[in-house]
Short mmCIF file of C-alpha atoms and ligand atoms in Angstrom, two decimals:
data_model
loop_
_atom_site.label_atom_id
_atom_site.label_comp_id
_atom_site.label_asym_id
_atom_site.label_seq_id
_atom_site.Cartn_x
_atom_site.Cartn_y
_atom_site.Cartn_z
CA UNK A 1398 8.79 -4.67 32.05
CA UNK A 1399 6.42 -7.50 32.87
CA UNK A 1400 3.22 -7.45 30.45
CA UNK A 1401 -0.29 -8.21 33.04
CA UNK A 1402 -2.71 -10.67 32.25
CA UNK A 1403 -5.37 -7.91 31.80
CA UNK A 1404 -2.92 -5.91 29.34
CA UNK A 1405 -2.01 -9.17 27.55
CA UNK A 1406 -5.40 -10.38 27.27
CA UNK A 1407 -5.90 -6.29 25.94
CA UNK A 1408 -3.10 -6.65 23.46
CA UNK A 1409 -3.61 -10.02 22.22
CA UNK A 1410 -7.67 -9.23 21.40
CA UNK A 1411 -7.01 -5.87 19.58
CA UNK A 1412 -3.67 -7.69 17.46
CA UNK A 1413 -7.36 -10.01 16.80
CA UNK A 1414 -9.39 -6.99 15.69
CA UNK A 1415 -6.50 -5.23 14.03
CA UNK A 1416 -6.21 -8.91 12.20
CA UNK A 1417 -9.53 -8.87 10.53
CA UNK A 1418 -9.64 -4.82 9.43
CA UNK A 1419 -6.25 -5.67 7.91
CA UNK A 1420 -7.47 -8.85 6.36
CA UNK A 1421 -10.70 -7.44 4.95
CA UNK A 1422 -8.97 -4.49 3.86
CA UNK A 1423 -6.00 -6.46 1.99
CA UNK A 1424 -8.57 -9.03 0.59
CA UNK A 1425 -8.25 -7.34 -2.93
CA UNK A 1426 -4.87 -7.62 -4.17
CA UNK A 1427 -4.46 -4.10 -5.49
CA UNK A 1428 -4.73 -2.33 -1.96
CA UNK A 1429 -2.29 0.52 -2.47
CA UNK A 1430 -0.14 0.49 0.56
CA UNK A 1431 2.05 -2.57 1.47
CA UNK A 1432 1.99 -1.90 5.00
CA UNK A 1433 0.82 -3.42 7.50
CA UNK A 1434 -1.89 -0.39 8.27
CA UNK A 1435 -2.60 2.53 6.39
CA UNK A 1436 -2.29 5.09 9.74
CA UNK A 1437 1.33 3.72 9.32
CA UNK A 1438 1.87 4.72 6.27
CA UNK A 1439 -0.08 8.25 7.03
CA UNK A 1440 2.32 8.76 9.41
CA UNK A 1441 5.29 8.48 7.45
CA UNK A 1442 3.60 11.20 4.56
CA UNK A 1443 2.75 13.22 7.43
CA UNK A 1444 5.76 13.14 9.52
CA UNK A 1445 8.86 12.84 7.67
CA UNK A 1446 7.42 12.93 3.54
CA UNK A 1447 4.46 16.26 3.21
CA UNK A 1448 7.08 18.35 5.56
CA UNK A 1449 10.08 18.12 3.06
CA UNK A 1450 8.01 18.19 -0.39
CA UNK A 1451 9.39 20.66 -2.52
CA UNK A 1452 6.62 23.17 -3.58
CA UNK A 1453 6.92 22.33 -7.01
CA UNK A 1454 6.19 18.64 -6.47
CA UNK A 1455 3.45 19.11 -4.03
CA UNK A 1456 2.06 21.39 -7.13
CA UNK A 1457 2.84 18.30 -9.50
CA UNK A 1458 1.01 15.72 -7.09
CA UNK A 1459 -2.05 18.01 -6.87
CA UNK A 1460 -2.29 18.65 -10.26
CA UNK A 1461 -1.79 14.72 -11.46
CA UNK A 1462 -4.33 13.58 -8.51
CA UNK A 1463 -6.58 15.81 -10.60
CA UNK A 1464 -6.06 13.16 -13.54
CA UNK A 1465 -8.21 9.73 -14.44
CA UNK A 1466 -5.02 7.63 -14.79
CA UNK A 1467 -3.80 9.15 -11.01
CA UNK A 1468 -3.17 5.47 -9.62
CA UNK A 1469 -0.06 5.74 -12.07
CA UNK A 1470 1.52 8.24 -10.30
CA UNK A 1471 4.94 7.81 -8.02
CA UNK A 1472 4.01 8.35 -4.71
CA UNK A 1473 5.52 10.90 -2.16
CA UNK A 1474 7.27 9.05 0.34
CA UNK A 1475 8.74 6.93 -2.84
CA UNK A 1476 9.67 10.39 -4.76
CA UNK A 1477 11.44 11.53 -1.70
CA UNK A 1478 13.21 8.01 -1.56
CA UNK A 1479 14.67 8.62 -5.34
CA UNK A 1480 15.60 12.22 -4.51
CA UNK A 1481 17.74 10.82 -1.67
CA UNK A 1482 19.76 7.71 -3.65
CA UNK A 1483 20.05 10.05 -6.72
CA UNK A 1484 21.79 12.13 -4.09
CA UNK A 1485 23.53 9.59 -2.55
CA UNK A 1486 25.36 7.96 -5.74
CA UNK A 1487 25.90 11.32 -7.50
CA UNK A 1488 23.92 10.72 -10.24
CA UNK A 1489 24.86 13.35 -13.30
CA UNK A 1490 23.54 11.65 -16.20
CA UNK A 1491 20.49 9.60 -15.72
CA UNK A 1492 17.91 7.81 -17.59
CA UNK A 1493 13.93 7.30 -17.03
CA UNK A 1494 11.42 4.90 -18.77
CA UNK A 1495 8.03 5.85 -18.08
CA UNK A 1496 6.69 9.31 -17.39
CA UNK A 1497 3.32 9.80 -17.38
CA UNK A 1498 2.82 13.28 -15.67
CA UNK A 1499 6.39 14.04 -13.89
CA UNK A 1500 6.01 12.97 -10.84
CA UNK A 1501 9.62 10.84 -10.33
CA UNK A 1502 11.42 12.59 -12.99
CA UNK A 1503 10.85 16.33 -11.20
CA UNK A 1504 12.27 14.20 -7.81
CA UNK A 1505 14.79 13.14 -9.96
CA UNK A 1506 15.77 16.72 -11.93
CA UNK A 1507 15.55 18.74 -8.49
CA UNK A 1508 18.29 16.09 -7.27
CA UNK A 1509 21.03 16.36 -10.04
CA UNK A 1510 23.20 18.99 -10.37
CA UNK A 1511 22.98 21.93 -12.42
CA UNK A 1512 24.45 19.92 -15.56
CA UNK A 1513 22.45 17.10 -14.94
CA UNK A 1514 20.81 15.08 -17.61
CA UNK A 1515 17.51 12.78 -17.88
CA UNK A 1516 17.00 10.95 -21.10
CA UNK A 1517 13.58 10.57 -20.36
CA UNK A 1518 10.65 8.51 -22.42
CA UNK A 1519 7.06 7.73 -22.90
CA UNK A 1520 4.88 6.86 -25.08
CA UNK A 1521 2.34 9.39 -23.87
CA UNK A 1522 3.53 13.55 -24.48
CA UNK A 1523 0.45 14.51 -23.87
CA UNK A 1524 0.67 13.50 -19.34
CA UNK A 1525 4.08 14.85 -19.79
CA UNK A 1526 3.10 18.08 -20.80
CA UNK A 1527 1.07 18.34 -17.99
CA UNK A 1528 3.26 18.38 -15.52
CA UNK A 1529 5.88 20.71 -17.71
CA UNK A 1530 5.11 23.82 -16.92
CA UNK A 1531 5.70 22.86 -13.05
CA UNK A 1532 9.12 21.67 -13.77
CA UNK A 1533 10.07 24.66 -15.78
CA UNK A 1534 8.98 26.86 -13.34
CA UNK A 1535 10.92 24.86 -10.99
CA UNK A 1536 14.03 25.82 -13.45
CA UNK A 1537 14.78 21.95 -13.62
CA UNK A 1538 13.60 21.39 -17.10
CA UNK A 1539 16.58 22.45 -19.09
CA UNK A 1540 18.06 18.80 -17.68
CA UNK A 1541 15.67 17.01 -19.77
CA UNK A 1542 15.71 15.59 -22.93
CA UNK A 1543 12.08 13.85 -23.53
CA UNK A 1544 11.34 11.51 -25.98
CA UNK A 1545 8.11 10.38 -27.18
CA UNK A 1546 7.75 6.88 -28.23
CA UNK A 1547 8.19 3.43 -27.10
CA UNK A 1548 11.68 3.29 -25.03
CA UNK A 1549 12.93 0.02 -26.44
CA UNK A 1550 13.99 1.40 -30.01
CA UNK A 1551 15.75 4.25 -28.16
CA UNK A 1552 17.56 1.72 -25.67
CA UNK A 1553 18.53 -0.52 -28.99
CA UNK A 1554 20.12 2.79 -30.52
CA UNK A 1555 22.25 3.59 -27.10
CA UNK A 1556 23.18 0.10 -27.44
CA UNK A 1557 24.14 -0.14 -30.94
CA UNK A 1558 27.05 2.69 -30.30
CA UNK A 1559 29.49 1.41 -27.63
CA UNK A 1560 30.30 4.74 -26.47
CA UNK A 1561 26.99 4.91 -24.41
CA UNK A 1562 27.97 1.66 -22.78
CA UNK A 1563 28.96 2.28 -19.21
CA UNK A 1564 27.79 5.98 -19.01
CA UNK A 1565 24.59 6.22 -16.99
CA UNK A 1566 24.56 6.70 -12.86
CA UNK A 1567 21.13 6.32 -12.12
CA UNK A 1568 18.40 4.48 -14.33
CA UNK A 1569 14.74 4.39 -13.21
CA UNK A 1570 12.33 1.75 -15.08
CA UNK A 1571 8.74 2.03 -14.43
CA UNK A 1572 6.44 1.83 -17.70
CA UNK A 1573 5.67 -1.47 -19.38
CA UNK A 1574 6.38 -4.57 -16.90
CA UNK A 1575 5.89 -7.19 -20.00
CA UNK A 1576 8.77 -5.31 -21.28
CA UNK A 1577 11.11 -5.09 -17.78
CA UNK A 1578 13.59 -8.08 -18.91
CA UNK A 1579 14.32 -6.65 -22.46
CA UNK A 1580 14.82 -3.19 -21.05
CA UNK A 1581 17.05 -4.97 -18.37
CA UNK A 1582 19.31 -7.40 -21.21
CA UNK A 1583 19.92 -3.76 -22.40
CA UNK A 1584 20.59 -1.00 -19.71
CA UNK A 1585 22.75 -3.82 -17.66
CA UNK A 1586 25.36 -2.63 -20.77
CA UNK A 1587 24.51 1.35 -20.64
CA UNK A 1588 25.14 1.96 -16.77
CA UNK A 1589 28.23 1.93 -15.35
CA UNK A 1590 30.02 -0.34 -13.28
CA UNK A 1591 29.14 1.00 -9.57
CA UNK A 1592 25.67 2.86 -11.20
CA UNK A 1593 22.11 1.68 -9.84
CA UNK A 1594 19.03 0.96 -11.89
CA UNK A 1595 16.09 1.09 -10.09
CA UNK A 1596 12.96 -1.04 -11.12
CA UNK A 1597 9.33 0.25 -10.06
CA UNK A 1598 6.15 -1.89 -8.80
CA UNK A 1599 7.95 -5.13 -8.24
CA UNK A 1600 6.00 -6.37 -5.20
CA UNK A 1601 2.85 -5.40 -7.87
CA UNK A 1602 0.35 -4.77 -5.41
CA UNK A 1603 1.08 -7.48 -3.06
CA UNK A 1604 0.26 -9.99 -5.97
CA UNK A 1605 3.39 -11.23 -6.51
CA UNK A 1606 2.23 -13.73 -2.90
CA UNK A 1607 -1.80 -14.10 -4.12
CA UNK A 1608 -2.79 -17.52 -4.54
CA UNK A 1609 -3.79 -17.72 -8.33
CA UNK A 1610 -7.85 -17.63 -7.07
CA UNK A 1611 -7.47 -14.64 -5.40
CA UNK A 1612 -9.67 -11.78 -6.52
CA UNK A 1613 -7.36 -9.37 -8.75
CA UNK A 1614 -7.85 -6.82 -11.37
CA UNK A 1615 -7.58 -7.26 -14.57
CA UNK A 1616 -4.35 -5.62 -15.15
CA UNK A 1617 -2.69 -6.83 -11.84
CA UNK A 1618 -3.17 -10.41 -13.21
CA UNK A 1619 -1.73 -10.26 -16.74
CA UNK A 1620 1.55 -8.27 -15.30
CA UNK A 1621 1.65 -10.57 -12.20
CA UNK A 1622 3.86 -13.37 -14.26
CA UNK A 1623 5.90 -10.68 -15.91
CA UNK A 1624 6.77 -8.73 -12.20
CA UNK A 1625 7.50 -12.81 -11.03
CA UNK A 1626 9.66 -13.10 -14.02
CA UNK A 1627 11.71 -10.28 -13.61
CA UNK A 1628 12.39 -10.94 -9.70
CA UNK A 1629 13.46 -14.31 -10.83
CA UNK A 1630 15.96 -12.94 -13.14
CA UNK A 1631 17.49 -10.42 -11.18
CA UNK A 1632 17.86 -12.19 -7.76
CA UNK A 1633 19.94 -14.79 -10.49
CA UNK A 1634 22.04 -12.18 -12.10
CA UNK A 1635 25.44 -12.06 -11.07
CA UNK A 1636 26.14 -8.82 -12.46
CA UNK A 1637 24.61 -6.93 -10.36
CA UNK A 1638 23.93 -6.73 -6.30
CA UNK A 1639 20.04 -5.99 -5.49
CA UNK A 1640 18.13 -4.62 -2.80
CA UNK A 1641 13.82 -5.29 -2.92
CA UNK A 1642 12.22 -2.55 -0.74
CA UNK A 1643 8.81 -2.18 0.02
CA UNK A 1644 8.56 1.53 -0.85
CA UNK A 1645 5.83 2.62 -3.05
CA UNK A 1646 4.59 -0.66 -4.62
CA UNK A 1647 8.01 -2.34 -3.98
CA UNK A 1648 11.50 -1.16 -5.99
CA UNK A 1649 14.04 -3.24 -6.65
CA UNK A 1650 17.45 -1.05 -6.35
CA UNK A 1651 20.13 -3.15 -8.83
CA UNK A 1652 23.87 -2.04 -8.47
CA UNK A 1653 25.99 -2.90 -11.62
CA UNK A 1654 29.18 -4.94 -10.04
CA UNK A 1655 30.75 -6.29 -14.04
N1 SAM B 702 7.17 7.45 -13.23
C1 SAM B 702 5.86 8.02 -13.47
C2 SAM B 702 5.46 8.99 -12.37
O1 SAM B 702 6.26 9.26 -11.45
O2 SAM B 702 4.34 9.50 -12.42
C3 SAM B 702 4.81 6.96 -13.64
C4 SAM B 702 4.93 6.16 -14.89
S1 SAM B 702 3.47 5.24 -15.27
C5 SAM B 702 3.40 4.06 -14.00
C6 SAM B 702 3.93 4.27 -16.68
C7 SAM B 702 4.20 5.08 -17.92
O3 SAM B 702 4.85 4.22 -18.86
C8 SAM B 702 2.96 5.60 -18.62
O4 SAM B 702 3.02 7.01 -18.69
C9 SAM B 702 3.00 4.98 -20.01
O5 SAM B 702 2.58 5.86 -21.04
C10 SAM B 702 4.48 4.64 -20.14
N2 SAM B 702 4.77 3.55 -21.09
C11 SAM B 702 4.06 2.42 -21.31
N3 SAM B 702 4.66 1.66 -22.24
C12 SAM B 702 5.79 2.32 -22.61
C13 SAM B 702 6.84 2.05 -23.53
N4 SAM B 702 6.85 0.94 -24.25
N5 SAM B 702 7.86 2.94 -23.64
C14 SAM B 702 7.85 4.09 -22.91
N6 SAM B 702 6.89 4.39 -22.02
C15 SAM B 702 5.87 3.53 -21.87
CA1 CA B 703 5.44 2.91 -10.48
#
C-alpha cells in the first residue's frame, strides 16, 4: 500500500525522535539491552519469556535481583534460550564455568534429563549457595557436581586424562573473559564432535563497536580487547562452526565439527 506524504513526513520525523532517545540512551557503552529499544525487548520478557518461566527460576531471578553484584546475572529471555538448545542437542552431560547465584545452571539442570550432569565451577560458593536451596527444591540439584575454585586447574585435570576428551554435549563459558581463549584451547578437546559450547557476553555491552574515546566503565574497557580477541579466534577456527547472537549481551554458539 502506497505510504502519503503526511504519513511519510509522520514516519520519517518520529524514526528522527526515536533516533536521538536511542542515541542518548546508548551513549554509555554498558546499556544493558542490545536492541534497538528497550519496549522491544519488554515485549519479548513479557510476551513469550515471564509466561513460560519456571517457578523456580522466577524465585531464583527475584532472589539474585535482591543481590549487589545483580548485573551478573543471566537474563530471562537468554535462560529460556539455553533451556531450549540444551533441549535441542540432547545434552546429558554438560559443563558450566561461572556461576554466581544459579541463574543459567537451574535453566540448564531443569533441561537435562533425569541422569543429567553439570560439572559446574566458581570461584565464589558463597552466590552459589544462594540460589541452592531453589534448585533443590526444584529437585534438579542432585545433577550437579559444584566445584569451588578457579575452573582452569579443573579443565587442565579433564584434559590431562584422555578419557574425558570428547565426552561433553553442552558447555556454557561465562566467568573470566581474560581467561575465554585458554578455557577454549582446552574444552575444544573435552566436547564431542557434534557438541556445542556456548560463550557468554561476547558483543560485551555493545563495546566490542565503541570507538576507543567512547565513555565506558571501567571493567567494560579492560575486557573489551579480551571479548575482541576471542571473536577473532573463533570466527578463524576451523574446528568448529559458530553462530554470534545478540541474546543477552551477545553468545557465541560454537559447534565442534573435528
Ligand atoms: N552464569 C551466571 C548466572 O547465570 O548467573 C553468571 C556468571 S557471572 C557473569 C561470572 C562468574 O564467574 C562469577 O560468579 C565469578 O565468581 C566467576 N568466576 C570468575 N573468575 C572465575 C574463574 N577463574 N573460575 C571460575 N569462575 C570464575
Ligand atoms: Ca553472562
Amino acid at each position: 500500500m502506497a505510504t502519503t506524504t503526511a504519513e511519510a513526513t509522520k514516519t520519517s520525523s518520529t524514526n528522527v525522535e526515536d533516533k536521538q532517545s536511542q542515541n542518548l540512551r546508548h551513549q554509555e557503552v554498558g546499556h544493558k539491552s542490545l536492541l534497538q529499544s528497550d519496549d522491544l525487548y519488554q515485549y519479548i520478557l513479557e510476551t513469550s519469556v515471564y509466561p513460560r518461566e519456571p517457578e523456580s527460576m522466577k524465585e531464583l531471578r527475584e532472589v539474585t535481583a535482591k543481590h549487589p553484584w545483580n548485573i551478573m546475572t543471566t537474563s530471562a529471555d537468554e535462560g529460556q534460550f539455553l533451556n531450549m538448545l540444551i533441549k535441542l542437542v540432547n545434552a546429558k552431560n554438560t559443563m558450566e564455568i561461572g556461576v554466581y547465584t544459579g541463574y543459567s545452571l537451574l535453566a540448564t539442570a531443569l533441561a537435562l534429563p533425569e541422569d543429567g550432569k553439570i560439572l559446574a565451577m566458581d570461584v565464589n560458593r558463597e552466590n552459589y549457595e544462594l540460589g541452592l536451596p531453589i534448585i533443590e527444591k526444584a529437585g534438579v540439584a542432585h545433577k550437579i557436581d559444584f566445584r569451588e575454585g578457579p575452573a582452569l586447574p579443573v579443565l587442565d585435570q579433564l584434559v590431562a586424562d584422555e578419557k574425558n576428551h570428547g565426552t561433553y554435549d553442552f558447555i556454557f563459558v561465562d566467568a573470566d573473559k581474560d581467561n575465554y581463549i585458554n578455557y577454549h584451547k582446552r574444552l575444544i578437546d573435552l566436547v564431542k564432535v557434534g557438541g556445542v559450547i556456548g560463550y557468554d557476553n561476547t558483543l560485551w555491552n555493545g563495546s566490542v563497536v565503541a570507538p576507543p574515546d567512547a565513555p565506558m566503565r571501567k571493567y567494560v574497557r579492560y575486557y573489551r580487547d579480551f571479548v575482541l580477541e576471542l571473536n577473532k579466534a573463533l570466527a578463524a577456527d576451523p574446528r568448529i562452526e559458530i553462530c554470534m547472537l545478540p541474546v543477552g549481551d551477545g553468545i557465541t554458539i560454537c559447534r565442534r565439527i573435528s
